[in-house]
Amino acid sequence: MPPRSWDEEDEAPTATGAVAEVRALRELRAIYRQADAAYAPFSCPASGECCQLAKTRRQPWLWEPEWKLLASRRPLPPPREDGGCPYLDAAGKRCTVYADRPFGCRTFFCERIRGPARQPAATVDALLRRLEAVSQRVRPSLTGPRPLLEWHTEALSQSPQEERS
């Protein structure tokens, strides 16, 4: 049996509220699995350098369902003094949310990537379009993804101090 295309749900009546969010998270996980499969032939040096956001001046941009997945399953970590991703471990080397890491973290590799000569750009583009469609179904008013630290800062400002780790 071929893998199910989540685009089949485009034909179904639009779900709202909690049902739409559950469906979006399920679709998001399917997109993540496909991104991981596309990058399976590649290897990363796992240095955590790409997660030093202040140093690289780069950060992943997340659609709302991606942020909800990160923020809903654990307490929000405080910002890091070194400007690194707040989801890095204390040593700044390992991702503490690896299984739920955003699409941008799954598909970005530094110049030390090892693997085939070409990255799977067409697959990544198709998955990004699906991710946008999933996000638009949940919240049609969304105009695009937002930087990770913008989501994080906003969430910290809205959460009581005792809920933070």
PDB file of C-alpha atoms in Angstrom:
ATOM      1  CA  MET A   1       0.000   0.000   0.000  1.00  0.00           C
ATOM      2  CA  PRO A   2       1.555   3.362  -0.975  1.00  0.00           C
ATOM      3  CA  PRO A   3       2.103   5.960   1.766  1.00  0.00           C
ATOM      4  CA  ARG A   4      -0.892   8.163   2.298  1.00  0.00           C
ATOM      5  CA  SER A   5      -0.696  11.652   0.875  1.00  0.00           C
ATOM      6  CA  TRP A   6      -1.979  14.145   3.393  1.00  0.00           C
ATOM      7  CA  ASP A   7      -3.136  16.239   0.495  1.00  0.00           C
ATOM      8  CA  GLU A   8      -6.102  13.853   0.293  1.00  0.00           C
ATOM      9  CA  GLU A   9      -7.534  15.679   3.291  1.00  0.00           C
ATOM     10  CA  ASP A  10      -7.768  18.838   1.211  1.00  0.00           C
ATOM     11  CA  GLU A  11     -10.942  17.324  -0.213  1.00  0.00           C
ATOM     12  CA  ALA A  12     -12.480  16.857   3.251  1.00  0.00           C
ATOM     13  CA  PRO A  13     -14.550  19.544   4.998  1.00  0.00           C
ATOM     14  CA  THR A  14     -12.324  22.018   6.816  1.00  0.00           C
ATOM     15  CA  ALA A  15     -11.858  21.132  10.463  1.00  0.00           C
ATOM     16  CA  THR A  16     -11.754  23.871  13.065  1.00  0.00           C
ATOM     17  CA  GLY A  17     -10.378  24.420  16.532  1.00  0.00           C
ATOM     18  CA  ALA A  18      -8.801  21.534  18.390  1.00  0.00           C
ATOM     19  CA  VAL A  19      -9.599  19.036  15.624  1.00  0.00           C
ATOM     20  CA  ALA A  20      -7.730  21.170  13.093  1.00  0.00           C
ATOM     21  CA  GLU A  21      -4.741  21.494  15.409  1.00  0.00           C
ATOM     22  CA  VAL A  22      -4.565  17.743  16.069  1.00  0.00           C
ATOM     23  CA  ARG A  23      -4.775  17.081  12.343  1.00  0.00           C
ATOM     24  CA  ALA A  24      -2.087  19.722  11.668  1.00  0.00           C
ATOM     25  CA  LEU A  25       0.286  18.151  14.204  1.00  0.00           C
ATOM     26  CA  ARG A  26      -0.265  14.730  12.652  1.00  0.00           C
ATOM     27  CA  GLU A  27       0.477  16.154   9.198  1.00  0.00           C
ATOM     28  CA  LEU A  28       3.473  18.051  10.567  1.00  0.00           C
ATOM     29  CA  ARG A  29       4.955  14.827  11.920  1.00  0.00           C
ATOM     30  CA  ALA A  30       4.435  13.168   8.525  1.00  0.00           C
ATOM     31  CA  ILE A  31       6.263  16.068   6.847  1.00  0.00           C
ATOM     32  CA  TYR A  32       9.074  15.763   9.383  1.00  0.00           C
ATOM     33  CA  ARG A  33       9.400  12.019   8.712  1.00  0.00           C
ATOM     34  CA  GLN A  34       9.649  12.669   4.978  1.00  0.00           C
ATOM     35  CA  ALA A  35      12.267  15.395   5.497  1.00  0.00           C
ATOM     36  CA  ASP A  36      14.282  13.028   7.694  1.00  0.00           C
ATOM     37  CA  ALA A  37      14.055  10.326   5.015  1.00  0.00           C
ATOM     38  CA  ALA A  38      15.207  12.774   2.321  1.00  0.00           C
ATOM     39  CA  TYR A  39      18.271  13.630   4.403  1.00  0.00           C
ATOM     40  CA  ALA A  40      19.006  10.082   5.581  1.00  0.00           C
ATOM     41  CA  PRO A  41      21.980   9.721   3.160  1.00  0.00           C
ATOM     42  CA  PHE A  42      23.647  12.788   4.715  1.00  0.00           C
ATOM     43  CA  SER A  43      25.559  13.130   7.951  1.00  0.00           C
ATOM     44  CA  CYS A  44      26.131  16.040  10.263  1.00  0.00           C
ATOM     45  CA  PRO A  45      29.190  16.585  12.446  1.00  0.00           C
ATOM     46  CA  ALA A  46      26.804  17.260  15.381  1.00  0.00           C
ATOM     47  CA  SER A  47      28.903  20.110  16.716  1.00  0.00           C
ATOM     48  CA  GLY A  48      25.942  22.300  17.621  1.00  0.00           C
ATOM     49  CA  GLU A  49      27.603  25.209  15.823  1.00  0.00           C
ATOM     50  CA  CYS A  50      24.531  25.875  13.671  1.00  0.00           C
ATOM     51  CA  CYS A  51      22.503  26.234  16.880  1.00  0.00           C
ATOM     52  CA  GLN A  52      24.628  29.154  18.068  1.00  0.00           C
ATOM     53  CA  LEU A  53      22.112  31.603  16.659  1.00  0.00           C
ATOM     54  CA  ALA A  54      23.825  34.810  17.769  1.00  0.00           C
ATOM     55  CA  LYS A  55      27.140  33.715  16.244  1.00  0.00           C
ATOM     56  CA  THR A  56      25.730  32.457  12.949  1.00  0.00           C
ATOM     57  CA  ARG A  57      23.140  35.224  12.680  1.00  0.00           C
ATOM     58  CA  ARG A  58      20.783  32.549  11.369  1.00  0.00           C
ATOM     59  CA  GLN A  59      17.821  30.902  12.955  1.00  0.00           C
ATOM     60  CA  PRO A  60      15.069  28.592  11.791  1.00  0.00           C
ATOM     61  CA  TRP A  61      11.752  30.129  10.835  1.00  0.00           C
ATOM     62  CA  LEU A  62       8.746  28.203  12.129  1.00  0.00           C
ATOM     63  CA  TRP A  63       5.153  28.002  11.049  1.00  0.00           C
ATOM     64  CA  GLU A  64       2.641  28.078  13.894  1.00  0.00           C
ATOM     65  CA  PRO A  65       2.076  24.281  14.085  1.00  0.00           C
ATOM     66  CA  GLU A  66       5.851  23.811  14.460  1.00  0.00           C
ATOM     67  CA  TRP A  67       5.966  26.267  17.344  1.00  0.00           C
ATOM     68  CA  LYS A  68       2.921  24.677  18.983  1.00  0.00           C
ATOM     69  CA  LEU A  69       4.615  21.284  18.857  1.00  0.00           C
ATOM     70  CA  LEU A  70       7.715  22.673  20.556  1.00  0.00           C
ATOM     71  CA  ALA A  71       5.922  24.774  23.147  1.00  0.00           C
ATOM     72  CA  SER A  72       3.150  22.359  24.096  1.00  0.00           C
ATOM     73  CA  ARG A  73       5.184  19.335  25.126  1.00  0.00           C
ATOM     74  CA  ARG A  74       7.575  20.847  27.666  1.00  0.00           C
ATOM     75  CA  PRO A  75       8.193  23.956  29.763  1.00  0.00           C
ATOM     76  CA  LEU A  76       9.718  26.880  27.900  1.00  0.00           C
ATOM     77  CA  PRO A  77      13.446  27.074  28.511  1.00  0.00           C
ATOM     78  CA  PRO A  78      14.947  30.441  29.402  1.00  0.00           C
ATOM     79  CA  PRO A  79      16.964  32.339  26.798  1.00  0.00           C
ATOM     80  CA  ARG A  80      20.619  31.309  26.664  1.00  0.00           C
ATOM     81  CA  GLU A  81      23.212  33.842  27.726  1.00  0.00           C
ATOM     82  CA  ASP A  82      25.443  32.805  24.808  1.00  0.00           C
ATOM     83  CA  GLY A  83      22.709  33.577  22.257  1.00  0.00           C
ATOM     84  CA  GLY A  84      22.316  29.933  21.309  1.00  0.00           C
ATOM     85  CA  CYS A  85      19.056  28.192  20.606  1.00  0.00           C
ATOM     86  CA  PRO A  86      17.098  27.963  23.866  1.00  0.00           C
ATOM     87  CA  TYR A  87      16.549  24.265  23.181  1.00  0.00           C
ATOM     88  CA  LEU A  88      20.249  23.394  23.341  1.00  0.00           C
ATOM     89  CA  ASP A  89      21.501  21.463  26.338  1.00  0.00           C
ATOM     90  CA  ALA A  90      23.583  23.240  29.008  1.00  0.00           C
ATOM     91  CA  ALA A  91      26.821  22.408  27.184  1.00  0.00           C
ATOM     92  CA  GLY A  92      25.483  23.929  23.961  1.00  0.00           C
ATOM     93  CA  LYS A  93      26.142  20.760  21.947  1.00  0.00           C
ATOM     94  CA  ARG A  94      22.913  18.734  21.785  1.00  0.00           C
ATOM     95  CA  CYS A  95      19.320  19.518  20.934  1.00  0.00           C
ATOM     96  CA  THR A  96      16.938  18.798  23.790  1.00  0.00           C
ATOM     97  CA  VAL A  97      13.962  18.628  21.403  1.00  0.00           C
ATOM     98  CA  TYR A  98      15.609  16.602  18.661  1.00  0.00           C
ATOM     99  CA  ALA A  99      12.548  14.483  17.843  1.00  0.00           C
ATOM    100  CA  ASP A 100      10.406  17.626  17.546  1.00  0.00           C
ATOM    101  CA  ARG A 101      13.022  19.946  16.033  1.00  0.00           C
ATOM    102  CA  PRO A 102      11.668  22.335  13.402  1.00  0.00           C
ATOM    103  CA  PHE A 103      11.775  21.728   9.662  1.00  0.00           C
ATOM    104  CA  GLY A 104      14.569  24.277   9.233  1.00  0.00           C
ATOM    105  CA  CYS A 105      16.747  22.386  11.706  1.00  0.00           C
ATOM    106  CA  ARG A 106      16.069  19.104   9.906  1.00  0.00           C
ATOM    107  CA  THR A 107      17.059  20.477   6.509  1.00  0.00           C
ATOM    108  CA  PHE A 108      19.909  22.895   7.260  1.00  0.00           C
ATOM    109  CA  PHE A 109      23.455  21.646   7.189  1.00  0.00           C
ATOM    110  CA  CYS A 110      26.699  23.538   7.450  1.00  0.00           C
ATOM    111  CA  GLU A 111      29.484  23.333   4.907  1.00  0.00           C
ATOM    112  CA  ARG A 112      30.776  20.187   6.631  1.00  0.00           C
ATOM    113  CA  ILE A 113      27.795  18.083   5.533  1.00  0.00           C
ATOM    114  CA  ARG A 114      28.727  14.654   4.213  1.00  0.00           C
ATOM    115  CA  GLY A 115      26.683  12.738   1.674  1.00  0.00           C
ATOM    116  CA  PRO A 116      25.575  12.865  -1.936  1.00  0.00           C
ATOM    117  CA  ALA A 117      26.783  15.767  -4.073  1.00  0.00           C
ATOM    118  CA  ARG A 118      23.372  17.435  -4.157  1.00  0.00           C
ATOM    119  CA  GLN A 119      20.905  18.068  -1.384  1.00  0.00           C
ATOM    120  CA  PRO A 120      17.252  17.124  -2.071  1.00  0.00           C
ATOM    121  CA  ALA A 121      16.104  20.652  -2.964  1.00  0.00           C
ATOM    122  CA  ALA A 122      12.979  19.615  -4.894  1.00  0.00           C
ATOM    123  CA  THR A 123      11.802  17.419  -2.019  1.00  0.00           C
ATOM    124  CA  VAL A 124      12.460  20.165   0.528  1.00  0.00           C
ATOM    125  CA  ASP A 125      10.558  22.671  -1.609  1.00  0.00           C
ATOM    126  CA  ALA A 126       7.554  20.352  -1.917  1.00  0.00           C
ATOM    127  CA  LEU A 127       7.566  19.659   1.821  1.00  0.00           C
ATOM    128  CA  LEU A 128       7.782  23.374   2.589  1.00  0.00           C
ATOM    129  CA  ARG A 129       4.729  24.000   0.418  1.00  0.00           C
ATOM    130  CA  ARG A 130       2.869  21.259   2.296  1.00  0.00           C
ATOM    131  CA  LEU A 131       3.928  22.774   5.627  1.00  0.00           C
ATOM    132  CA  GLU A 132       2.608  26.152   4.512  1.00  0.00           C
ATOM    133  CA  ALA A 133      -0.690  24.568   3.414  1.00  0.00           C
ATOM    134  CA  VAL A 134      -1.067  22.791   6.765  1.00  0.00           C
ATOM    135  CA  SER A 135      -0.436  26.064   8.569  1.00  0.00           C
ATOM    136  CA  GLN A 136      -2.881  27.973   6.395  1.00  0.00           C
ATOM    137  CA  ARG A 137      -5.612  25.417   7.073  1.00  0.00           C
ATOM    138  CA  VAL A 138      -5.187  25.914  10.809  1.00  0.00           C
ATOM    139  CA  ARG A 139      -4.977  29.692  10.615  1.00  0.00           C
ATOM    140  CA  PRO A 140      -5.773  31.181   7.209  1.00  0.00           C
ATOM    141  CA  SER A 141      -4.735  34.660   8.384  1.00  0.00           C
ATOM    142  CA  LEU A 142      -1.089  33.611   8.746  1.00  0.00           C
ATOM    143  CA  THR A 143       1.180  35.427   6.346  1.00  0.00           C
ATOM    144  CA  GLY A 144       4.305  33.324   6.858  1.00  0.00           C
ATOM    145  CA  PRO A 145       6.632  31.643   9.310  1.00  0.00           C
ATOM    146  CA  ARG A 146       8.371  33.540  12.110  1.00  0.00           C
ATOM    147  CA  PRO A 147      11.886  33.259  13.556  1.00  0.00           C
ATOM    148  CA  LEU A 148      12.265  30.779  16.413  1.00  0.00           C
ATOM    149  CA  LEU A 149      13.481  33.417  18.864  1.00  0.00           C
ATOM    150  CA  GLU A 150      10.517  35.659  18.062  1.00  0.00           C
ATOM    151  CA  TRP A 151       8.108  32.832  18.949  1.00  0.00           C
ATOM    152  CA  HIS A 152      10.144  32.047  22.058  1.00  0.00           C
ATOM    153  CA  THR A 153      10.341  35.649  23.319  1.00  0.00           C
ATOM    154  CA  GLU A 154       6.618  36.171  22.791  1.00  0.00           C
ATOM    155  CA  ALA A 155       5.742  32.955  24.618  1.00  0.00           C
ATOM    156  CA  LEU A 156       8.013  33.821  27.548  1.00  0.00           C
ATOM    157  CA  SER A 157       6.390  37.230  27.882  1.00  0.00           C
ATOM    158  CA  GLN A 158       2.962  35.579  28.058  1.00  0.00           C
ATOM    159  CA  SER A 159       3.774  32.738  30.441  1.00  0.00           C
ATOM    160  CA  PRO A 160       3.821  32.992  34.233  1.00  0.00           C
ATOM    161  CA  GLN A 161       7.305  32.685  35.768  1.00  0.00           C
ATOM    162  CA  GLU A 162       6.489  29.431  37.604  1.00  0.00           C
ATOM    163  CA  GLU A 163       5.660  27.599  34.328  1.00  0.00           C
ATOM    164  CA  ARG A 164       9.178  28.124  32.945  1.00  0.00           C
ATOM    165  CA  SER A 165      11.964  25.649  33.512  1.00  0.00           C
TER     166      SER A 165
END
